[in-house]
């Protein structure tokens, strides 16, 4: 693939329903899309950094200049054989993994078209169908949350994850378990607790949770290991795993028994596959996390979820849970059995709605040689 130009766009897409975590509420998802133009083939990638640096350090205001000023220029004019070669070309730039992932993943999509393979096969997937769960944000009342859970269970979803924070946790989990004693249930704290909450966190063990996601600091493994020794519920790490090396260290110290893999958080498909592999080697199950992606990021998540060790239902769910109209066609749909059928077309596997994307674009920059 000869990379001739890269288009970067900022998109604003209103959510069907607000999404609230321990760090705040989102009503309109603002994100970047990148397009790699390679001799007639266009590959799309989504930068999952949010509008504000609350989930992690990246946000739109950092990803834009990193992509246009450093990462895209490192690719322009190159003739690559594979998307993974982007890793070496980006290695001088520290961190900024979500920005890197957007571009690397766009190149994987180009490679898939060139090789006439569906993306899931190119990344080494083994499943034709992936299992879906949902992540349900903090609501205004517990009754509203219970109603949402009832809707998602009726739609077939196989695992319910709820967001928790101090003041929205034990009572909420108790009410859920009273109504549904046996469903696969987990919770995600997005770093809302500290070790001083250990006695409180022990009480989560009553609810037979599949896992508690990132209870402590976003950059920690060591104290998660200390907590894991004191609670029965499996800890799953999200925020603090940026690489395969992080995953290895976290597992070695006993910080988690499950790993959430987000392709943006770890810097792209290459690193996501390495995280997957080290976890498989230690027999630690993984699942695919979500960042409220549009169809483009969602299509990448579907492909990633086909790898062998993605053996728990992920946060990859139907387009219509998020958007009135998604940016791809067909939209991502979930069967009444709570599964997504993986598309078989070469490349991304979905058609990108260029017209809609242009309408939703609030700013755009094209990086090409000499620019
Ligand atoms: O911690 O998994 C998270 C959304 C934004 C930021 C962080 C997280 C999430 C989700 C949503 O839980 C998952 C999704 O439905 O895309
Ligand atoms: Mg999480």
Short mmCIF file of C-alpha atoms and ligand atoms in Angstrom, two decimals:
data_model
loop_
_atom_site.label_atom_id
_atom_site.label_comp_id
_atom_site.label_asym_id
_atom_site.label_seq_id
_atom_site.Cartn_x
_atom_site.Cartn_y
_atom_site.Cartn_z
CA UNK A 1 0.00 0.00 0.00
CA UNK A 2 1.34 3.35 -1.03
CA UNK A 3 0.02 5.96 1.41
CA UNK A 4 -0.72 9.08 -0.62
CA UNK A 5 -2.80 11.13 1.79
CA UNK A 6 -4.57 10.96 5.13
CA UNK A 7 -7.79 12.77 5.93
CA UNK A 8 -8.54 13.60 9.56
CA UNK A 9 -12.06 14.63 10.57
CA UNK A 10 -13.80 15.61 13.75
CA UNK A 11 -17.32 14.21 14.03
CA UNK A 12 -20.07 15.07 16.50
CA UNK A 13 -22.72 12.41 16.90
CA UNK A 14 -25.53 12.71 19.46
CA UNK A 15 -26.11 9.62 21.61
CA UNK A 16 -29.64 8.17 21.70
CA UNK A 17 -29.30 8.19 25.50
CA UNK A 18 -26.68 9.91 27.68
CA UNK A 19 -23.85 7.74 29.01
CA UNK A 20 -22.64 8.39 32.55
CA UNK A 21 -19.60 6.94 34.33
CA UNK A 22 -17.87 7.79 37.60
CA UNK A 23 -16.02 10.53 35.69
CA UNK A 24 -18.94 12.23 33.97
CA UNK A 25 -21.86 12.26 31.55
CA UNK A 26 -21.65 12.27 27.73
CA UNK A 27 -24.63 13.33 25.58
CA UNK A 28 -22.88 13.87 22.24
CA UNK A 29 -19.93 11.69 21.27
CA UNK A 30 -17.15 13.75 19.72
CA UNK A 31 -14.38 11.77 18.03
CA UNK A 32 -11.97 11.73 15.11
CA UNK A 33 -12.06 9.63 11.98
CA UNK A 34 -9.05 9.06 9.78
CA UNK A 35 -9.00 7.89 6.18
CA UNK A 36 -5.88 6.48 4.60
CA UNK A 37 -5.88 7.05 0.82
CA UNK A 38 -3.82 4.36 -0.86
CA UNK A 39 -3.94 4.27 -4.66
CA UNK A 40 -7.69 4.00 -4.93
CA UNK A 41 -8.22 2.07 -1.70
CA UNK A 42 -9.56 3.95 1.32
CA UNK A 43 -9.10 2.57 4.82
CA UNK A 44 -10.98 4.04 7.78
CA UNK A 45 -10.00 4.24 11.42
CA UNK A 46 -11.63 5.79 14.48
CA UNK A 47 -9.76 7.64 17.21
CA UNK A 48 -11.64 6.74 20.39
CA UNK A 49 -10.18 9.57 22.49
CA UNK A 50 -13.00 11.51 24.09
CA UNK A 51 -13.70 15.24 24.15
CA UNK A 52 -12.09 15.53 27.60
CA UNK A 53 -9.08 13.78 29.20
CA UNK A 54 -11.14 12.04 31.90
CA UNK A 55 -11.01 8.35 30.93
CA UNK A 56 -7.31 8.65 30.11
CA UNK A 57 -4.79 11.35 29.16
CA UNK A 58 -5.81 11.64 25.53
CA UNK A 59 -8.60 13.82 24.18
CA UNK A 60 -9.56 15.51 20.90
CA UNK A 61 -7.35 18.48 21.64
CA UNK A 62 -4.27 16.23 21.90
CA UNK A 63 -5.10 13.59 19.28
CA UNK A 64 -5.64 16.11 16.46
CA UNK A 65 -2.16 17.69 16.48
CA UNK A 66 -0.45 14.39 17.22
CA UNK A 67 -2.10 12.80 14.18
CA UNK A 68 -1.72 15.71 11.78
CA UNK A 69 1.72 16.84 13.00
CA UNK A 70 3.52 13.57 13.76
CA UNK A 71 1.78 10.31 12.92
CA UNK A 72 0.25 11.01 9.52
CA UNK A 73 3.50 12.64 8.25
CA UNK A 74 5.39 9.49 9.34
CA UNK A 75 3.21 7.47 6.95
CA UNK A 76 2.83 9.73 3.93
CA UNK A 77 4.71 8.54 0.86
CA UNK A 78 5.54 5.16 2.42
CA UNK A 79 4.94 1.95 0.59
CA UNK A 80 4.00 -0.62 3.23
CA UNK A 81 3.23 -4.29 2.99
CA UNK A 82 1.17 -4.47 6.17
CA UNK A 83 -0.70 -2.30 8.67
CA UNK A 84 1.53 -3.52 11.47
CA UNK A 85 4.51 -1.68 9.95
CA UNK A 86 2.96 1.52 11.31
CA UNK A 87 4.10 0.49 14.81
CA UNK A 88 7.77 0.97 13.95
CA UNK A 89 7.12 4.22 12.10
CA UNK A 90 5.29 5.61 15.17
CA UNK A 91 7.71 4.33 17.80
CA UNK A 92 9.50 7.65 18.30
CA UNK A 93 6.22 9.19 19.52
CA UNK A 94 5.59 8.29 23.17
CA UNK A 95 2.13 7.27 24.31
CA UNK A 96 -0.78 8.79 22.37
CA UNK A 97 -2.01 5.27 21.75
CA UNK A 98 -5.54 6.17 20.70
CA UNK A 99 -4.16 8.50 18.04
CA UNK A 100 -1.79 5.77 16.81
CA UNK A 101 -4.53 3.12 16.80
CA UNK A 102 -6.79 5.17 14.54
CA UNK A 103 -4.12 5.25 11.83
CA UNK A 104 -2.73 1.76 12.29
CA UNK A 105 -6.23 0.29 12.16
CA UNK A 106 -7.06 2.24 9.01
CA UNK A 107 -4.01 0.63 7.39
CA UNK A 108 -5.15 -2.83 8.50
CA UNK A 109 -8.43 -2.11 6.71
CA UNK A 110 -6.49 -1.19 3.55
CA UNK A 111 -4.39 -4.34 3.85
CA UNK A 112 -7.54 -6.45 4.18
CA UNK A 113 -8.92 -4.98 0.93
CA UNK A 114 -5.59 -5.54 -0.83
CA UNK A 115 -5.47 -9.17 0.30
CA UNK A 116 -9.16 -9.63 -0.43
CA UNK A 117 -9.74 -10.87 3.12
CA UNK A 118 -12.29 -9.85 5.73
CA UNK A 119 -10.55 -7.91 8.50
CA UNK A 120 -11.36 -10.61 11.08
CA UNK A 121 -9.45 -13.19 9.05
CA UNK A 122 -6.52 -10.85 8.54
CA UNK A 123 -6.15 -10.39 12.31
CA UNK A 124 -6.28 -14.15 12.83
CA UNK A 125 -9.83 -14.54 14.12
CA UNK A 126 -11.44 -17.93 14.61
CA UNK A 127 -15.11 -17.09 15.27
CA UNK A 128 -17.94 -16.34 12.90
CA UNK A 129 -20.10 -15.01 15.68
CA UNK A 130 -19.24 -12.98 18.78
CA UNK A 131 -21.00 -12.88 22.13
CA UNK A 132 -22.39 -9.54 23.24
CA UNK A 133 -22.86 -7.82 26.55
CA UNK A 134 -23.88 -4.25 27.34
CA UNK A 135 -22.40 -1.52 29.48
CA UNK A 136 -25.12 0.53 31.14
CA UNK A 137 -24.23 3.92 32.55
CA UNK A 138 -25.28 5.52 35.80
CA UNK A 139 -28.94 6.59 35.62
CA UNK A 140 -30.92 9.22 37.50
CA UNK A 141 -32.78 6.54 39.49
CA UNK A 142 -32.35 2.82 40.24
CA UNK A 143 -35.79 2.19 38.70
CA UNK A 144 -34.59 3.62 35.39
CA UNK A 145 -31.54 1.37 35.53
CA UNK A 146 -33.65 -1.73 36.23
CA UNK A 147 -35.87 -0.87 33.30
CA UNK A 148 -32.85 -0.55 31.02
CA UNK A 149 -31.49 -3.89 32.19
CA UNK A 150 -34.87 -5.52 31.51
CA UNK A 151 -34.84 -4.12 27.95
CA UNK A 152 -31.30 -5.35 27.24
CA UNK A 153 -32.00 -8.83 28.65
CA UNK A 154 -35.13 -9.03 26.50
CA UNK A 155 -33.00 -8.08 23.49
CA UNK A 156 -30.83 -11.13 24.20
CA UNK A 157 -27.64 -9.62 25.67
CA UNK A 158 -25.63 -12.21 27.55
CA UNK A 159 -23.90 -10.07 30.14
CA UNK A 160 -24.94 -6.89 31.90
CA UNK A 161 -22.29 -4.47 33.15
CA UNK A 162 -23.27 -1.49 35.25
CA UNK A 163 -21.20 1.51 36.13
CA UNK A 164 -20.61 2.05 39.85
CA UNK A 165 -19.17 4.79 42.05
CA UNK A 166 -19.36 5.61 45.76
CA UNK A 167 -23.06 6.24 46.48
CA UNK A 168 -24.20 4.24 43.41
CA UNK A 169 -23.02 0.72 44.13
CA UNK A 170 -24.13 -1.74 46.85
CA UNK A 171 -27.81 -0.76 46.86
CA UNK A 172 -27.91 -0.77 43.09
CA UNK A 173 -26.28 -4.21 42.86
CA UNK A 174 -28.61 -5.56 45.57
CA UNK A 175 -31.68 -4.34 43.67
CA UNK A 176 -30.40 -5.95 40.45
CA UNK A 177 -29.67 -9.27 42.14
CA UNK A 178 -33.09 -9.30 43.87
CA UNK A 179 -34.73 -9.18 40.48
CA UNK A 180 -32.23 -11.29 38.48
CA UNK A 181 -30.39 -13.71 40.82
CA UNK A 182 -28.66 -15.64 38.02
CA UNK A 183 -27.68 -13.32 35.14
CA UNK A 184 -24.05 -12.77 34.21
CA UNK A 185 -23.44 -9.43 35.94
CA UNK A 186 -20.37 -7.24 36.32
CA UNK A 187 -19.56 -3.69 37.35
CA UNK A 188 -17.09 -1.03 36.28
CA UNK A 189 -15.82 1.65 38.67
CA UNK A 190 -13.53 3.54 36.28
CA UNK A 191 -11.10 4.15 39.17
CA UNK A 192 -13.67 5.57 41.59
CA UNK A 193 -12.29 3.89 44.76
CA UNK A 194 -9.09 3.77 46.78
CA UNK A 195 -7.58 1.15 49.08
CA UNK A 196 -9.32 2.89 51.98
CA UNK A 197 -12.54 1.49 50.50
CA UNK A 198 -11.31 -2.13 50.86
CA UNK A 199 -13.90 -3.08 53.51
CA UNK A 200 -16.61 -1.54 51.34
CA UNK A 201 -15.35 -3.33 48.21
CA UNK A 202 -15.38 -6.67 50.06
CA UNK A 203 -19.16 -6.31 50.27
CA UNK A 204 -19.35 -6.57 46.46
CA UNK A 205 -18.56 -10.28 46.94
CA UNK A 206 -22.18 -10.85 48.02
CA UNK A 207 -23.45 -10.28 44.51
CA UNK A 208 -21.72 -13.07 42.63
CA UNK A 209 -20.26 -10.70 40.04
CA UNK A 210 -18.36 -11.97 37.05
CA UNK A 211 -15.84 -9.19 37.74
CA UNK A 212 -15.25 -5.70 39.03
CA UNK A 213 -13.53 -3.54 36.44
CA UNK A 214 -10.79 -1.04 37.36
CA UNK A 215 -11.84 -0.35 40.97
CA UNK A 216 -8.65 1.62 41.84
CA UNK A 217 -6.35 4.16 40.23
CA UNK A 218 -6.18 4.33 36.43
CA UNK A 219 -2.38 3.88 36.43
CA UNK A 220 -2.02 1.14 39.02
CA UNK A 221 -1.40 -2.62 39.16
CA UNK A 222 0.41 -2.95 42.47
CA UNK A 223 -2.43 -1.92 44.75
CA UNK A 224 -4.98 -3.77 42.64
CA UNK A 225 -2.94 -6.89 43.48
CA UNK A 226 -3.22 -6.06 47.15
CA UNK A 227 -6.98 -5.61 46.77
CA UNK A 228 -7.38 -8.81 44.69
CA UNK A 229 -5.93 -10.80 47.60
CA UNK A 230 -8.68 -9.46 49.86
CA UNK A 231 -11.75 -9.86 47.66
CA UNK A 232 -13.23 -12.93 46.00
CA UNK A 233 -14.66 -11.11 42.99
CA UNK A 234 -12.29 -11.22 40.01
CA UNK A 235 -10.68 -7.88 39.21
CA UNK A 236 -10.61 -6.95 35.52
CA UNK A 237 -8.21 -4.21 34.43
CA UNK A 238 -9.12 -1.69 31.75
CA UNK A 239 -7.46 1.75 32.12
CA UNK A 240 -4.12 0.55 33.47
CA UNK A 241 -3.29 -1.91 30.64
CA UNK A 242 -1.57 -0.03 27.79
CA UNK A 243 0.49 -2.84 26.32
CA UNK A 244 1.30 -6.55 26.36
CA UNK A 245 4.08 -5.75 28.82
CA UNK A 246 1.58 -4.09 31.16
CA UNK A 247 -0.69 -7.13 30.90
CA UNK A 248 2.20 -9.44 31.72
CA UNK A 249 3.24 -7.36 34.73
CA UNK A 250 -0.33 -7.06 35.99
CA UNK A 251 -0.90 -10.80 35.76
CA UNK A 252 2.48 -11.58 37.33
CA UNK A 253 1.75 -9.51 40.44
CA UNK A 254 -1.82 -10.86 40.63
CA UNK A 255 -3.56 -7.55 39.92
CA UNK A 256 -6.34 -9.08 37.83
CA UNK A 257 -7.91 -12.35 36.75
CA UNK A 258 -9.54 -10.94 33.58
CA UNK A 259 -8.37 -8.33 31.05
CA UNK A 260 -10.46 -5.86 29.04
CA UNK A 261 -8.80 -5.18 25.67
CA UNK A 262 -9.60 -1.93 23.89
CA UNK A 263 -7.76 -1.62 20.63
CA UNK A 264 -7.51 2.18 21.02
CA UNK A 265 -6.19 2.08 24.57
CA UNK A 266 -3.29 -0.20 23.63
CA UNK A 267 -2.37 1.59 20.39
CA UNK A 268 -3.81 -0.52 17.59
CA UNK A 269 -4.41 -4.03 16.32
CA UNK A 270 -0.78 -5.14 16.60
CA UNK A 271 -0.56 -4.45 20.32
CA UNK A 272 -4.13 -5.66 20.98
CA UNK A 273 -3.15 -9.00 19.44
CA UNK A 274 -0.05 -9.17 21.63
CA UNK A 275 -2.10 -8.43 24.76
CA UNK A 276 -4.48 -11.18 23.68
CA UNK A 277 -1.59 -13.59 23.23
CA UNK A 278 0.11 -12.98 26.59
CA UNK A 279 -3.24 -13.36 28.37
CA UNK A 280 -3.96 -16.59 26.53
CA UNK A 281 -0.50 -17.82 27.56
CA UNK A 282 -1.40 -17.22 31.23
CA UNK A 283 -4.95 -18.60 30.76
CA UNK A 284 -6.44 -15.23 31.63
CA UNK A 285 -9.67 -14.64 29.68
CA UNK A 286 -10.10 -11.38 27.78
CA UNK A 287 -13.06 -9.50 26.35
CA UNK A 288 -13.40 -6.53 24.02
CA UNK A 289 -14.15 -3.21 25.68
CA UNK A 290 -15.95 -0.32 24.03
CA UNK A 291 -15.57 3.46 23.90
CA UNK A 292 -19.00 4.41 22.52
CA UNK A 293 -17.69 3.83 19.00
CA UNK A 294 -19.36 4.76 15.77
CA UNK A 295 -19.74 1.96 13.23
CA UNK A 296 -16.15 2.31 12.09
CA UNK A 297 -14.57 1.65 15.48
CA UNK A 298 -17.32 -0.88 16.16
CA UNK A 299 -16.40 -2.84 13.00
CA UNK A 300 -12.79 -3.00 14.22
CA UNK A 301 -14.02 -4.23 17.61
CA UNK A 302 -16.11 -6.94 15.95
CA UNK A 303 -13.03 -8.16 14.05
CA UNK A 304 -10.83 -8.13 17.17
CA UNK A 305 -13.45 -10.06 19.15
CA UNK A 306 -13.09 -13.05 16.81
CA UNK A 307 -9.68 -13.95 18.29
CA UNK A 308 -9.61 -17.19 20.23
CA UNK A 309 -9.16 -15.94 23.80
CA UNK A 310 -12.04 -13.44 23.63
CA UNK A 311 -14.09 -15.93 25.61
CA UNK A 312 -16.31 -13.60 27.64
CA UNK A 313 -19.09 -11.43 26.16
CA UNK A 314 -17.71 -7.96 25.38
CA UNK A 315 -19.04 -4.40 25.39
CA UNK A 316 -19.57 -4.57 21.62
CA UNK A 317 -23.30 -4.10 21.10
CA UNK A 318 -25.80 -2.98 18.46
CA UNK A 319 -25.40 0.38 16.66
CA UNK A 320 -28.97 1.35 17.54
CA UNK A 321 -28.20 1.39 21.28
CA UNK A 322 -26.03 4.44 20.58
CA UNK A 323 -27.05 6.14 17.33
CA UNK A 324 -30.18 7.13 15.46
CA UNK A 325 -28.21 6.48 12.31
CA UNK A 326 -24.76 4.86 12.29
CA UNK A 327 -21.95 5.70 9.87
CA UNK A 328 -21.89 2.23 8.33
CA UNK A 329 -24.23 0.01 6.37
CA UNK A 330 -25.52 -2.42 7.39
CA UNK A 331 -25.46 -1.25 10.98
CA UNK A 332 -24.11 -3.61 13.64
CA UNK A 333 -27.03 -5.78 14.69
CA UNK A 334 -27.38 -8.20 17.57
CA UNK A 335 -29.41 -11.39 17.25
CA UNK A 336 -32.10 -12.40 19.79
CA UNK A 337 -29.45 -14.85 21.07
CA UNK A 338 -27.15 -11.95 21.92
CA UNK A 339 -24.60 -12.44 19.15
CA UNK A 340 -23.18 -10.47 16.24
CA UNK A 341 -22.57 -12.36 13.01
CA UNK A 342 -19.13 -11.37 11.74
CA UNK A 343 -19.28 -9.97 8.19
CA UNK A 344 -17.60 -11.86 5.39
CA UNK A 345 -16.88 -9.06 2.91
CA UNK A 346 -13.23 -8.19 2.32
CA UNK A 347 -11.92 -5.21 4.27
CA UNK A 348 -13.87 -3.56 7.07
CA UNK A 349 -16.92 -5.69 6.24
CA UNK A 350 -19.35 -2.76 6.23
CA UNK A 351 -19.93 0.08 3.77
CA UNK A 352 -18.89 3.49 5.07
CA UNK A 353 -21.55 6.21 4.55
CA UNK A 354 -19.30 8.92 3.19
CA UNK A 355 -22.15 11.41 2.60
CA UNK A 356 -23.39 11.19 6.16
CA UNK A 357 -19.83 11.51 7.47
CA UNK A 358 -19.29 14.65 5.41
CA UNK A 359 -22.49 16.15 6.83
CA UNK A 360 -21.39 15.41 10.38
CA UNK A 361 -17.82 16.71 9.94
CA UNK A 362 -17.07 19.85 11.96
CA UNK A 363 -13.44 20.20 10.85
CA UNK A 364 -11.18 18.42 8.43
CA UNK A 365 -7.54 18.39 7.42
CA UNK A 366 -5.83 16.48 4.63
CA UNK A 367 -2.20 15.55 5.20
CA UNK A 368 -0.25 14.79 2.02
CA UNK A 369 3.33 15.02 0.90
CA UNK A 370 4.67 18.56 1.06
CA UNK A 371 1.80 19.72 3.29
O1 LIG B 1 -14.70 1.99 31.04
O2 LIG B 1 -15.40 0.65 29.58
C1 LIG B 1 -15.29 1.80 29.99
C2 LIG B 1 -17.25 4.18 27.73
C3 LIG B 1 -16.41 5.25 27.70
C4 LIG B 1 -15.26 5.22 28.44
C5 LIG B 1 -14.93 4.10 29.20
C6 LIG B 1 -15.77 3.00 29.21
C7 LIG B 1 -16.96 3.05 28.49
C8 LIG B 1 -17.95 1.97 28.50
C9 LIG B 1 -18.87 1.92 27.33
O3 LIG B 1 -18.11 1.22 29.43
C10 LIG B 1 -18.75 0.69 26.52
C11 LIG B 1 -19.54 0.84 25.23
O4 LIG B 1 -20.72 0.53 25.27
O5 LIG B 1 -18.96 1.27 24.21
MG1 LIG B 2 -14.00 0.11 31.79
#
